[in-house]
Amino acid sequence: EFGYDVNYESSRGVRIDENIKAMGDYAFFTTAEYKPWKKLTIKPGLRGSYNSIYNAPIIPSIFFKYQVNKNNGIRFSYSRGFRAPSLKELYYYFVDINHNIQGNPNLNAESSNNFQLALRTEYEKGKCRFIWSNQFYFNDLSNLITLAQITSTEYGYVNMQRSQNYGFNSNLN
């Protein structure tokens, strides 16, 4: 499977640094499916992109699905992530009687490592079918972009050196 993604952002006005800014993000991606055994599916992927302001890395991903038996399956995935700051985060200037929010042209792009593990069980009895899914995830981000209070009255966008979050979802259908 092959694909492309094109995002072009432009902004013009008195609240934008130098009154006009633009940024383009152009990407191609590919993924494949490999079944070495009947119960195991492996899907590697790559995404290559060009950003008109930031150097975008090649982003890999991999997905594994193992069907333990007819009713139980395990899924695991890993992917890298990249996000360039938006024009708002870089160049927006909004100051009035109630607000003082200023963009930060010195922001770094975000990068991340994302892990997911999911367990799925299906049970069928007559006309009833139950699906119970449990998902664990962990995200490790570098240079997370966030809005922060700079002074007692000024807010701006900053990079957090490192941010980690993890969680668990459980669904019964």
Coordinates of N, CA and C in Angstrom, one line a residue:
E1 N 0.9 -1.2 0.0 CA 0.0 0.0 0.0 C 0.9 1.2 0.0
F2 N 0.6 2.2 -0.8 CA 1.3 3.4 -0.9 C 0.3 4.6 -0.8
G3 N 0.8 5.7 -0.3 CA -0.1 6.9 -0.2 C 0.8 8.2 -0.1
Y4 N 0.1 9.3 -0.1 CA 0.7 10.6 0.1 C -0.2 11.4 1.0
D5 N 0.4 12.5 1.5 CA -0.3 13.4 2.4 C 0.3 14.8 2.2
V6 N -0.6 15.7 1.9 CA -0.1 17.1 1.6 C -0.9 18.0 2.6
N7 N -0.1 18.8 3.3 CA -0.7 19.8 4.2 C 0.0 21.2 3.9
Y8 N -0.7 22.2 3.6 CA -0.2 23.5 3.4 C -1.0 24.5 4.3
E9 N -0.3 25.2 5.1 CA -0.9 26.2 6.0 C -0.4 27.6 5.7
S10 N -1.3 28.5 5.6 CA -0.8 29.9 5.4 C -1.7 30.8 6.3
S11 N -1.1 31.9 6.7 CA -1.8 32.8 7.6 C -1.4 34.2 7.2
R12 N -2.4 35.1 7.3 CA -2.1 36.5 7.0 C -2.9 37.4 7.9
G13 N -2.3 38.5 8.4 CA -3.0 39.4 9.3 C -2.1 40.1 10.2
V14 N -2.6 41.0 11.0 CA -1.8 41.8 11.9 C -1.4 41.1 13.1
R15 N -2.0 39.9 13.4 CA -1.6 39.1 14.6 C -0.6 38.0 14.2
I16 N -0.1 38.1 13.0 CA 0.9 37.1 12.5 C 2.2 37.9 12.4
D17 N 3.3 37.4 12.9 CA 4.6 38.0 12.7 C 4.9 38.3 11.3
E18 N 5.3 39.5 10.9 CA 5.5 40.0 9.6 C 4.3 40.0 8.7
N19 N 3.1 39.8 9.3 CA 1.8 39.8 8.6 C 1.5 38.7 7.7
I20 N 2.5 37.8 7.3 CA 2.1 36.7 6.5 C 3.2 35.6 6.7
K21 N 2.7 34.4 6.8 CA 3.6 33.2 7.0 C 2.9 32.0 6.3
A22 N 3.7 31.1 5.9 CA 3.2 29.8 5.2 C 4.2 28.7 5.6
M23 N 3.6 27.5 5.6 CA 4.4 26.3 5.8 C 3.8 25.1 5.1
G24 N 4.6 24.3 4.5 CA 4.1 23.1 3.7 C 4.7 21.8 4.4
D25 N 3.9 20.8 4.3 CA 4.4 19.5 4.8 C 3.9 18.5 3.8
Y26 N 4.8 17.8 3.1 CA 4.5 16.8 2.0 C 5.1 15.5 2.4
A27 N 4.3 14.4 2.3 CA 4.8 13.1 2.7 C 4.3 12.0 1.8
F28 N 5.1 11.0 1.7 CA 4.8 9.7 1.1 C 4.9 8.6 2.1
F29 N 4.0 7.6 2.1 CA 4.1 6.5 3.0 C 3.9 5.2 2.3
T30 N 4.4 4.2 2.9 CA 4.1 2.8 2.4 C 4.0 1.9 3.6
T31 N 3.2 0.8 3.4 CA 3.1 -0.2 4.3 C 2.9 -1.5 3.6
A32 N 3.2 -2.6 4.2 CA 3.1 -3.9 3.6 C 2.6 -4.9 4.6
E33 N 2.0 -6.0 4.2 CA 1.5 -7.0 5.1 C 2.2 -8.3 4.8
Y34 N 2.7 -9.0 5.8 CA 3.4 -10.2 5.7 C 2.8 -11.2 6.7
K35 N 2.5 -12.4 6.2 CA 2.0 -13.5 7.0 C 2.9 -14.7 7.0
P36 N 3.9 -14.7 7.9 CA 4.8 -15.9 7.9 C 4.2 -17.2 8.4
W37 N 3.1 -17.1 9.2 CA 2.3 -18.2 9.6 C 0.9 -17.8 9.6
K38 N 0.0 -18.7 9.6 CA -1.4 -18.5 9.5 C -1.9 -17.6 10.6
K39 N -1.4 -17.7 11.8 CA -1.8 -17.0 13.0 C -1.1 -15.6 13.2
L40 N 0.0 -15.4 12.4 CA 0.8 -14.1 12.6 C 0.7 -13.2 11.4
T41 N 0.4 -12.0 11.7 CA 0.4 -10.9 10.6 C 1.4 -9.8 11.1
I42 N 2.3 -9.4 10.2 CA 3.3 -8.4 10.5 C 3.1 -7.3 9.4
K43 N 3.0 -6.0 9.9 CA 2.8 -4.9 8.9 C 3.8 -3.8 9.2
P44 N 4.9 -3.8 8.5 CA 5.9 -2.7 8.7 C 5.5 -1.5 7.8
G45 N 5.9 -0.3 8.2 CA 5.6 0.9 7.5 C 6.7 1.9 7.5
L46 N 6.7 2.8 6.5 CA 7.7 3.9 6.5 C 7.0 5.2 6.0
R47 N 7.3 6.3 6.6 CA 6.8 7.6 6.1 C 8.0 8.5 5.9
G48 N 8.1 9.0 4.8 CA 9.1 10.1 4.5 C 8.4 11.4 4.2
S49 N 8.9 12.5 4.7 CA 8.3 13.7 4.5 C 9.2 14.9 4.4
Y50 N 8.7 15.9 3.8 CA 9.5 17.2 3.7 C 8.6 18.3 4.3
N51 N 9.2 19.0 5.2 CA 8.6 20.2 5.8 C 9.4 21.4 5.4
S52 N 8.7 22.5 5.0 CA 9.4 23.6 4.5 C 10.1 24.5 5.5
I53 N 9.9 24.2 6.8 CA 10.6 24.9 7.9 C 11.5 23.9 8.7
Y54 N 11.1 22.7 9.0 CA 11.8 21.8 9.8 C 12.3 20.6 9.0
N55 N 13.4 20.0 9.5 CA 13.9 18.8 8.9 C 13.0 17.6 9.5
A56 N 12.3 16.9 8.6 CA 11.4 15.8 9.1 C 12.2 14.5 8.9
P57 N 12.2 13.7 9.9 CA 12.9 12.4 9.8 C 12.0 11.3 9.1
I58 N 12.6 10.3 8.7 CA 11.9 9.1 8.2 C 11.3 8.4 9.4
I59 N 10.0 8.1 9.3 CA 9.3 7.6 10.5 C 8.9 6.2 10.2
P60 N 9.4 5.2 11.0 CA 9.1 3.8 10.9 C 7.9 3.4 11.8
S61 N 7.2 2.4 11.4 CA 6.2 1.8 12.3 C 6.2 0.3 12.0
I62 N 5.7 -0.5 13.0 CA 5.5 -1.9 12.8 C 4.4 -2.4 13.7
F63 N 3.6 -3.3 13.1 CA 2.4 -3.8 13.8 C 2.5 -5.4 13.7
F64 N 2.2 -6.0 14.8 CA 2.1 -7.5 14.9 C 0.7 -7.8 15.4
K65 N 0.1 -8.9 14.8 CA -1.2 -9.4 15.2 C -1.0 -10.9 15.3
Y66 N -1.3 -11.5 16.5 CA -1.2 -12.9 16.6 C -2.5 -13.4 17.1
Q67 N -3.1 -14.3 16.3 CA -4.5 -14.9 16.6 C -4.2 -16.2 17.4
V68 N -4.3 -16.1 18.7 CA -4.0 -17.2 19.6 C -4.9 -18.4 19.2
N69 N -6.2 -18.1 19.1 CA -7.2 -19.1 18.7 C -8.4 -18.4 18.1
K70 N -9.4 -19.1 17.8 CA -10.6 -18.5 17.1 C -11.1 -17.3 17.9
N71 N -11.0 -17.3 19.2 CA -11.7 -16.3 20.0 C -10.7 -15.2 20.7
N72 N -9.4 -15.5 20.6 CA -8.5 -14.6 21.3 C -7.3 -14.1 20.4
G73 N -7.0 -12.8 20.5 CA -6.0 -12.3 19.7 C -5.1 -11.3 20.5
I74 N -3.9 -11.1 20.1 CA -3.0 -10.2 20.7 C -2.4 -9.3 19.6
R75 N -2.4 -8.0 19.9 CA -1.8 -7.0 18.9 C -0.7 -6.2 19.6
F76 N 0.3 -5.9 18.9 CA 1.4 -5.0 19.4 C 1.8 -4.1 18.3
S77 N 2.0 -2.8 18.6 CA 2.5 -1.9 17.6 C 3.5 -0.9 18.2
Y78 N 4.4 -0.5 17.4 CA 5.4 0.5 17.7 C 5.5 1.5 16.5
S79 N 5.5 2.8 16.9 CA 5.7 3.8 15.8 C 6.4 5.0 16.4
R80 N 7.2 5.6 15.5 CA 7.8 6.9 15.8 C 6.8 8.0 15.4
G81 N 7.0 9.1 15.9 CA 6.1 10.3 15.6 C 7.0 11.5 15.4
F82 N 6.4 12.4 14.6 CA 7.0 13.7 14.4 C 5.9 14.7 14.1
R83 N 6.0 15.9 14.8 CA 5.1 17.0 14.5 C 5.8 18.3 14.6
A84 N 5.7 19.0 13.5 CA 6.2 20.4 13.4 C 5.2 21.3 14.1
P85 N 5.7 22.4 14.7 CA 4.8 23.4 15.3 C 3.9 24.0 14.2
S86 N 2.7 24.4 14.5 CA 1.8 25.1 13.6 C 2.2 26.6 13.5
L87 N 1.7 27.2 12.5 CA 2.0 28.7 12.3 C 1.5 29.4 13.6
K88 N 0.4 29.0 14.1 CA -0.1 29.7 15.4 C 0.9 29.6 16.5
E89 N 1.4 28.4 16.7 CA 2.4 28.2 17.8 C 3.7 28.9 17.5
L90 N 4.0 29.1 16.2 CA 5.3 29.8 15.9 C 5.1 31.4 15.9
Y91 N 4.1 31.9 15.3 CA 4.0 33.3 14.9 C 2.8 34.1 15.4
Y92 N 1.9 33.5 16.1 CA 0.7 34.1 16.5 C 1.0 35.2 17.6
Y93 N 0.4 36.3 17.4 CA 0.5 37.4 18.4 C -0.9 38.0 18.7
F94 N -1.4 37.6 19.9 CA -2.7 38.0 20.3 C -2.7 38.7 21.7
V95 N -2.7 40.1 21.6 CA -2.7 40.8 22.9 C -3.9 41.8 22.8
D96 N -4.7 41.7 23.8 CA -5.8 42.7 24.0 C -6.0 42.8 25.5
I97 N -7.1 43.4 25.9 CA -7.3 43.7 27.4 C -7.4 42.4 28.2
N98 N -7.8 41.3 27.6 CA -8.0 40.0 28.3 C -6.9 39.0 28.0
H99 N -6.1 39.2 26.9 CA -5.2 38.1 26.5 C -3.8 38.7 26.2
N100 N -2.8 37.8 26.4 CA -1.5 38.1 26.0 C -0.8 36.8 25.6
I101 N -1.1 36.3 24.4 CA -0.6 35.0 23.9 C 0.3 35.3 22.7
Q102 N 1.6 34.8 22.8 CA 2.6 35.1 21.8 C 3.2 33.8 21.3
G103 N 3.3 33.7 20.0 CA 4.0 32.6 19.4 C 5.5 32.6 19.7
N104 N 6.1 31.5 19.4 CA 7.5 31.3 19.7 C 8.2 30.7 18.4
P105 N 8.9 31.6 17.7 CA 9.6 31.1 16.4 C 10.8 30.2 16.7
N106 N 11.2 30.1 18.0 CA 12.3 29.2 18.4 C 11.9 27.8 18.8
L107 N 10.6 27.4 18.5 CA 10.2 26.1 18.9 C 10.9 25.0 18.1
N108 N 11.1 23.9 18.8 CA 11.6 22.7 18.1 C 10.4 21.8 17.8
A109 N 10.6 20.9 16.8 CA 9.5 20.0 16.4 C 9.5 18.9 17.5
E110 N 8.3 18.3 17.6 CA 8.1 17.2 18.6 C 8.5 15.9 17.9
S111 N 9.0 15.0 18.7 CA 9.2 13.6 18.2 C 8.8 12.7 19.3
S112 N 8.4 11.4 19.0 CA 7.9 10.5 20.0 C 8.1 9.1 19.6
N113 N 8.0 8.2 20.6 CA 8.0 6.8 20.4 C 6.7 6.3 21.1
N114 N 5.9 5.5 20.3 CA 4.6 5.1 20.8 C 4.5 3.6 20.7
F115 N 4.0 3.0 21.9 CA 3.9 1.6 22.0 C 2.4 1.3 22.4
Q116 N 1.9 0.2 21.8 CA 0.5 -0.3 22.1 C 0.5 -1.8 22.2
L117 N -0.2 -2.3 23.2 CA -0.4 -3.7 23.3 C -1.9 -3.9 23.6
A118 N -2.6 -4.7 22.8 CA -4.0 -4.9 22.9 C -4.3 -6.4 22.9
L119 N -5.3 -6.8 23.8 CA -5.8 -8.1 23.9 C -7.2 -8.1 23.6
R120 N -7.7 -9.1 22.8 CA -9.1 -9.1 22.4 C -9.6 -10.5 22.5
T121 N -10.8 -10.6 23.1 CA -11.5 -11.9 23.3 C -12.9 -11.7 22.7
E122 N -13.3 -12.7 22.0 CA -14.7 -12.8 21.4 C -15.4 -14.0 22.0
Y123 N -16.6 -13.9 22.3 CA -17.4 -15.0 22.8 C -18.8 -14.9 22.2
E124 N -19.2 -16.0 21.6 CA -20.5 -16.1 20.9 C -21.3 -17.2 21.4
K125 N -22.6 -16.9 21.7 CA -23.5 -17.9 22.3 C -24.9 -17.6 21.6
G126 N -25.3 -18.5 20.8 CA -26.6 -18.2 20.1 C -26.5 -17.0 19.3
K127 N -27.5 -16.1 19.5 CA -27.5 -14.8 18.8 C -26.7 -13.7 19.5
C128 N -26.1 -14.0 20.6 CA -25.3 -13.0 21.3 C -23.9 -13.1 21.0
R129 N -23.2 -12.0 20.9 CA -21.8 -12.0 20.6 C -21.2 -10.9 21.5
F130 N -20.1 -11.2 22.3 CA -19.4 -10.3 23.2 C -18.0 -10.2 22.7
I131 N -17.5 -8.9 22.7 CA -16.1 -8.6 22.3 C -15.6 -7.8 23.5
W132 N -14.5 -8.3 24.1 CA -13.9 -7.6 25.2 C -12.5 -7.3 24.7
S133 N -12.1 -6.0 24.7 CA -10.8 -5.5 24.2 C -10.1 -4.7 25.4
N134 N -8.9 -5.0 25.6 CA -8.1 -4.3 26.5 C -6.8 -3.7 25.8
Q135 N -6.6 -2.5 26.0 CA -5.4 -1.8 25.3 C -4.6 -1.1 26.4
F136 N -3.3 -1.3 26.3 CA -2.3 -0.6 27.1 C -1.5 0.2 26.1
Y137 N -1.1 1.5 26.5 CA -0.3 2.3 25.6 C 0.7 3.1 26.5
F138 N 1.8 3.4 25.8 CA 2.9 4.2 26.4 C 3.4 5.1 25.3
N139 N 3.5 6.4 25.6 CA 4.0 7.4 24.7 C 5.2 8.2 25.4
D140 N 6.3 8.3 24.7 CA 7.5 9.0 25.2 C 7.8 10.1 24.2
L141 N 7.5 11.3 24.6 CA 7.6 12.5 23.7 C 8.8 13.3 24.1
S142 N 9.5 13.9 23.1 CA 10.6 14.8 23.2 C 10.1 16.1 22.6
N143 N 10.4 17.2 23.3 CA 10.1 18.6 22.8 C 8.6 18.8 22.6
L144 N 7.8 18.3 23.5 CA 6.3 18.5 23.5 C 6.0 20.0 23.5
I145 N 5.2 20.4 22.5 CA 4.8 21.8 22.4 C 3.5 22.0 23.3
T146 N 3.6 23.0 24.1 CA 2.5 23.3 25.0 C 2.4 24.8 25.3
L147 N 1.2 25.3 25.6 CA 1.0 26.7 26.0 C 1.3 26.8 27.5
A148 N 2.2 27.8 27.8 CA 2.6 27.9 29.2 C 2.6 29.4 29.6
Q149 N 2.4 29.6 30.9 CA 2.4 31.0 31.5 C 3.9 31.4 31.6
I150 N 4.3 32.5 30.8 CA 5.7 32.9 30.8 C 5.9 33.9 31.9
T151 N 5.0 34.9 32.1 CA 5.0 35.9 33.2 C 3.6 35.9 33.8
S152 N 3.4 36.8 34.7 CA 2.1 36.8 35.4 C 0.9 37.1 34.4
T153 N 1.2 37.8 33.3 CA 0.2 38.1 32.3 C 0.4 37.6 30.9
E154 N 1.6 37.0 30.7 CA 1.9 36.6 29.3 C 2.0 35.1 29.2
Y155 N 1.4 34.6 28.1 CA 1.4 33.1 27.8 C 2.1 33.0 26.4
G156 N 2.8 31.8 26.3 CA 3.4 31.6 25.0 C 3.6 30.1 24.9
Y157 N 4.0 29.7 23.7 CA 4.3 28.2 23.4 C 5.7 27.9 23.7
V158 N 5.9 26.8 24.4 CA 7.2 26.3 24.8 C 7.4 24.8 24.5
N159 N 8.6 24.4 24.5 CA 8.9 23.0 24.4 C 9.1 22.4 25.8
M160 N 8.5 21.3 26.1 CA 8.8 20.5 27.3 C 9.8 19.5 26.8
Q161 N 11.0 19.4 27.5 CA 12.1 18.6 27.1 C 11.6 17.1 26.9
R162 N 10.8 16.6 27.9 CA 10.4 15.2 27.8 C 9.0 15.1 28.5
S163 N 8.2 14.3 27.9 CA 6.8 14.0 28.5 C 6.5 12.6 28.2
Q164 N 6.0 11.9 29.2 CA 5.6 10.5 29.1 C 4.2 10.3 29.6
N165 N 3.5 9.5 28.9 CA 2.1 9.2 29.4 C 1.8 7.7 29.0
Y166 N 1.0 7.1 29.8 CA 0.6 5.8 29.6 C -0.8 5.6 30.1
G167 N -1.4 4.5 29.6 CA -2.8 4.4 30.0 C -3.3 3.0 29.6
F168 N -4.6 2.8 29.9 CA -5.3 1.5 29.7 C -6.7 1.8 29.3
N169 N -7.2 1.2 28.3 CA -8.6 1.3 27.8 C -9.2 -0.2 27.9
S170 N -10.4 -0.3 28.3 CA -11.1 -1.5 28.3 C -12.5 -1.3 27.7
N171 N -12.9 -2.1 26.7 CA -14.2 -2.0 26.1 C -14.9 -3.3 26.0
L172 N -16.2 -3.3 26.3 CA -17.0 -4.5 26.2 C -18.1 -4.2 25.3
N173 N -18.2 -4.9 24.2 CA -19.3 -4.7 23.2 C -20.1 -6.0 23.1

